[in-house]
Coordinates of C-alpha atoms in Angstrom, one line a residue:
L1 CA -0.2 0.1 0.1
F2 CA 2.8 2.4 0.7
S3 CA 4.3 1.8 -2.9
K4 CA 0.9 2.8 -4.2
L5 CA 0.1 5.7 -2.4
K6 CA 3.8 7.0 -3.2
K7 CA 3.0 6.6 -6.7
G8 CA -0.3 8.3 -6.5
E9 CA -1.7 6.5 -9.5
G10 CA -5.7 6.0 -10.1
E11 CA -7.7 5.8 -7.1
Y12 CA -4.5 6.9 -4.9
A13 CA -3.8 10.0 -7.2
G14 CA -2.9 12.7 -4.5
A15 CA -2.9 10.5 -1.7
D16 CA -0.3 10.9 1.1
P17 CA 2.0 7.9 2.0
E18 CA 2.4 9.4 5.4
D19 CA -1.1 10.0 6.2
R20 CA -2.2 7.2 8.8
D21 CA -5.8 7.4 7.8
E22 CA -5.1 6.3 4.3
Y23 CA -3.8 2.8 5.8
K24 CA -6.5 2.7 8.6
A25 CA -9.2 3.1 5.6
E26 CA -7.7 -0.2 4.1
N27 CA -7.3 -1.9 7.3
V28 CA -3.6 -2.2 7.1
F29 CA -1.5 -1.2 10.0
F30 CA 0.7 1.8 9.4
V31 CA 4.3 1.7 9.9
P32 CA 6.2 5.0 11.3
E33 CA 9.6 5.9 9.6
K34 CA 11.6 4.8 12.5
A35 CA 9.9 1.3 12.5
R36 CA 10.6 1.0 8.6
W37 CA 13.1 -1.9 7.8
S38 CA 15.1 0.6 5.6
Y39 CA 15.6 2.6 9.0
L40 CA 16.2 -0.7 11.1
Q41 CA 18.9 -1.7 8.3
S42 CA 20.7 1.7 8.5
K43 CA 21.6 1.3 12.1
A44 CA 22.0 -2.6 12.1
K45 CA 25.9 -1.6 12.6
L46 CA 25.4 0.2 15.9
P47 CA 25.9 -1.3 19.3
E48 CA 22.5 -0.1 20.5
I49 CA 20.8 -1.7 17.6
G50 CA 18.5 -3.7 20.2
K51 CA 17.4 -0.4 21.6
V52 CA 16.6 0.6 18.2
V53 CA 14.4 -2.2 17.5
D54 CA 12.5 -1.9 20.7
S55 CA 11.9 1.7 19.8
A56 CA 10.4 0.8 16.5
M57 CA 7.9 -2.0 18.4
D58 CA 7.0 0.9 20.6
A59 CA 6.3 3.4 17.5
I60 CA 4.4 0.8 16.0
E61 CA 2.0 -0.1 18.9
K62 CA 1.8 3.6 19.6
D63 CA 0.3 4.5 16.1
N64 CA -2.0 1.0 15.8
P65 CA -3.8 0.7 19.0
S66 CA -4.9 -2.9 18.2
L67 CA -1.4 -4.0 18.4
R68 CA -0.5 -2.4 22.2
D69 CA 0.9 -4.9 24.3
V70 CA 1.3 -7.2 21.5
L71 CA 4.8 -6.7 20.0
P72 CA 7.9 -8.0 21.7
K73 CA 10.3 -5.3 23.3
V74 CA 13.1 -7.9 24.2
Y75 CA 15.9 -6.7 21.6
A76 CA 17.9 -4.6 24.2
R77 CA 18.4 -7.6 26.7
G78 CA 22.1 -8.0 27.8
N79 CA 22.1 -11.8 26.6
L80 CA 21.2 -10.9 23.2
D81 CA 24.4 -10.2 21.0
P82 CA 23.7 -7.1 19.2
T83 CA 26.2 -8.0 16.6
N84 CA 24.1 -11.2 15.6
L85 CA 20.8 -9.2 15.7
G86 CA 22.6 -6.5 13.3
G87 CA 23.7 -9.5 11.1
L88 CA 20.3 -11.0 11.2
I89 CA 18.7 -7.7 10.1
D90 CA 21.2 -7.1 7.4
L91 CA 20.8 -10.7 6.2
V92 CA 17.1 -10.4 5.6
G93 CA 17.5 -7.1 4.1
N94 CA 19.5 -8.6 1.4
I95 CA 17.2 -11.3 0.2
A96 CA 15.7 -10.9 -3.0
L97 CA 12.1 -11.3 -2.7
G98 CA 11.4 -11.3 -6.4
D99 CA 8.9 -8.9 -8.4
A100 CA 6.5 -6.4 -7.0
K101 CA 3.6 -9.1 -7.4
V102 CA 5.3 -11.8 -5.2
R103 CA 6.3 -9.2 -2.5
S104 CA 2.9 -8.1 -2.3
A105 CA 1.4 -12.0 -2.2
D106 CA 1.7 -12.5 1.3
I107 CA 5.2 -13.4 1.5
L108 CA 5.4 -11.8 5.2
G109 CA 2.6 -13.9 6.0
H110 CA 4.1 -17.1 4.7
V111 CA 7.3 -16.3 6.4
F112 CA 5.8 -16.0 10.1
E113 CA 3.6 -19.2 9.3
Y114 CA 6.8 -20.9 8.4
F115 CA 8.2 -20.0 11.6
L116 CA 5.4 -20.9 13.5
G117 CA 5.7 -24.2 12.3
E118 CA 9.3 -24.7 13.1
F119 CA 8.5 -23.3 16.6
A120 CA 5.5 -25.9 17.0
L121 CA 7.8 -28.9 16.0
A122 CA 10.5 -27.6 18.3
E123 CA 8.2 -27.4 21.0
G124 CA 7.1 -30.9 20.3
K125 CA 3.4 -31.6 22.1
K126 CA 3.4 -28.3 23.5
G127 CA 3.3 -26.9 20.1
G128 CA -0.1 -28.0 19.2
Q129 CA -1.4 -25.3 21.7
F130 CA -0.8 -22.6 19.4
Y131 CA -0.3 -24.0 15.9
T132 CA -2.3 -26.1 13.9
P133 CA -0.7 -27.7 10.7
R134 CA -2.0 -26.0 7.7
S135 CA -3.2 -29.1 5.8
V136 CA -5.7 -29.8 8.7
V137 CA -6.8 -26.5 9.0
E138 CA -7.1 -26.0 5.1
L139 CA -9.5 -29.3 5.4
L140 CA -11.6 -28.1 8.2
V141 CA -12.3 -24.5 6.3
E142 CA -13.0 -26.4 3.2
M143 CA -15.8 -28.3 4.9
L144 CA -17.3 -25.2 6.9
E145 CA -17.0 -23.3 3.7
P146 CA -17.4 -19.6 5.4
Y147 CA -18.2 -17.3 2.5
K148 CA -20.0 -14.9 4.6
G149 CA -20.8 -14.2 8.1
R150 CA -19.1 -14.2 11.5
V151 CA -16.6 -17.0 12.4
F152 CA -15.8 -17.7 15.8
D153 CA -12.6 -19.8 17.1
P154 CA -13.2 -20.1 20.7
C155 CA -9.5 -21.2 21.2
C156 CA -7.8 -19.6 18.3
G157 CA -4.1 -20.4 19.1
S158 CA -1.9 -18.3 16.4
G159 CA -5.1 -17.4 14.3
G160 CA -4.5 -20.0 11.7
M161 CA -8.1 -20.6 10.9
F162 CA -9.0 -17.1 10.6
V163 CA -6.3 -16.5 7.9
Q164 CA -7.5 -19.5 6.0
S165 CA -11.3 -18.8 6.2
E166 CA -10.2 -15.2 4.5
K167 CA -8.1 -17.1 2.0
F168 CA -10.9 -19.4 1.4
V169 CA -13.4 -16.5 0.6
A170 CA -10.8 -14.9 -1.8
D171 CA -10.0 -17.9 -3.7
H172 CA -13.7 -18.6 -4.4
Q173 CA -14.1 -15.0 -5.7
G174 CA -16.1 -13.9 -2.8
R175 CA -15.4 -10.5 -0.7
V176 CA -13.0 -10.8 2.1
N177 CA -15.0 -8.1 3.8
D178 CA -18.2 -10.4 3.8
I179 CA -16.9 -11.9 6.8
S180 CA -15.9 -11.0 10.0
I181 CA -13.6 -12.7 12.7
Y182 CA -14.2 -13.4 16.5
G183 CA -11.8 -15.4 18.7
Q184 CA -10.4 -16.1 22.1
E185 CA -7.2 -17.3 23.6
S186 CA -6.4 -18.2 27.1
N187 CA -2.3 -18.1 26.7
Q188 CA -1.4 -14.4 26.2
T189 CA 1.8 -15.3 24.6
T190 CA -0.2 -17.4 21.8
W191 CA -3.1 -14.4 21.7
R192 CA 0.3 -12.3 20.8
L193 CA 1.0 -14.3 18.1
A194 CA -2.2 -14.3 16.8
K195 CA -2.4 -10.6 16.6
M196 CA 0.7 -10.4 14.9
N197 CA -0.1 -13.0 12.5
L198 CA -3.4 -11.4 11.5
A199 CA -1.9 -7.8 11.3
I200 CA 0.7 -8.6 9.0
R201 CA -2.2 -10.0 6.8
G202 CA -4.6 -7.1 7.1
I203 CA -7.2 -9.2 8.9
D204 CA -8.9 -7.0 11.7
S205 CA -8.0 -8.7 15.2
S206 CA -10.1 -6.2 17.2
Q207 CA -12.6 -8.9 18.3
V208 CA -9.8 -11.2 19.1
K209 CA -9.7 -11.4 22.8
W210 CA -7.3 -12.7 25.7
N211 CA -8.2 -13.6 29.2
N212 CA -6.2 -16.8 31.1
E213 CA -9.5 -18.4 31.9
G214 CA -10.7 -19.2 28.5
S215 CA -13.8 -19.5 26.5
F216 CA -15.4 -22.1 29.1
L217 CA -14.9 -20.0 32.4
N218 CA -15.0 -16.4 31.1
D219 CA -16.6 -16.3 27.4
S220 CA -15.5 -12.8 25.8
H221 CA -18.1 -12.7 23.2
K222 CA -21.4 -13.8 25.5
D223 CA -23.7 -12.1 23.2
L224 CA -22.1 -13.4 19.9
K225 CA -24.5 -15.4 17.4
A226 CA -21.8 -16.8 15.2
D227 CA -22.6 -18.0 11.8
Y228 CA -19.5 -20.4 11.8
V229 CA -17.6 -21.9 14.6
I230 CA -14.2 -23.4 13.8
A231 CA -11.8 -25.2 16.3
N232 CA -8.8 -27.3 17.3
P233 CA -9.5 -27.9 20.8
P234 CA -6.7 -28.4 23.2
F235 CA -7.9 -32.0 23.6
N236 CA -4.8 -33.0 25.9
D237 CA -5.6 -30.6 28.6
S238 CA -7.1 -32.8 31.6
D239 CA -7.6 -29.9 33.8
W240 CA -10.2 -28.1 31.8
S241 CA -12.6 -27.2 35.0
G242 CA -15.3 -29.3 33.5
D243 CA -16.6 -29.8 37.3
L244 CA -17.3 -26.2 37.5
I245 CA -19.4 -26.0 34.3
R246 CA -21.5 -29.5 34.4
K247 CA -24.7 -27.1 34.2
D248 CA -23.5 -24.9 31.7
S249 CA -26.5 -23.9 29.6
R250 CA -24.1 -24.0 26.6
W251 CA -23.7 -28.1 26.9
Q252 CA -27.4 -28.5 25.7
Y253 CA -26.2 -27.9 22.0

């Protein structure tokens, strides 16, 4: 979007690439100048690169309320070698991502999903708490066919069901804006991953909520009438407080 606004062609004629409202109108998070990759790369060799990256995270959160308290600010820690961090920034910055069409084709989203998958593999059984394999997600969404309406995931993990739901609509020539997503997650770190995953892809995550009690004990969407419910529940959780909700009216369904 930044490139389109900068060129100012067609519907973007006269647009200001530094106008935050332009990004808000298209549900794209705004990246302030000192948080842009070109700026970070220009500071990569500095010994205080960790503080620069943390400041960039703060700046993004300040300009994008939906990301507040979501992004990690841990890069200035003493146990993180600034040389390694700067080297990584340079390495990623020098990767050839192909032409403009490829760069716009959700490349960051695919990279994020790749690392989620690798992290889940490294975590073993615990990885299933925040990541569902793409093949499983695709199968569930294809069965559900969420063309239009409200999609709810009561234990949304890192948001893969939402990403695939919007991709399903787009692949079937539907309008992505015809569906809205609602979710809840009980693990705060996983919730942050979901918020980042959705933000990278331009998906509105304002109704993706967190509390440490979860959907069973503290439903964040009590009055929601969802059109589609999709989930990969944490089946291996033995302490799910079943005794506390034995008479819950939701069990009648």
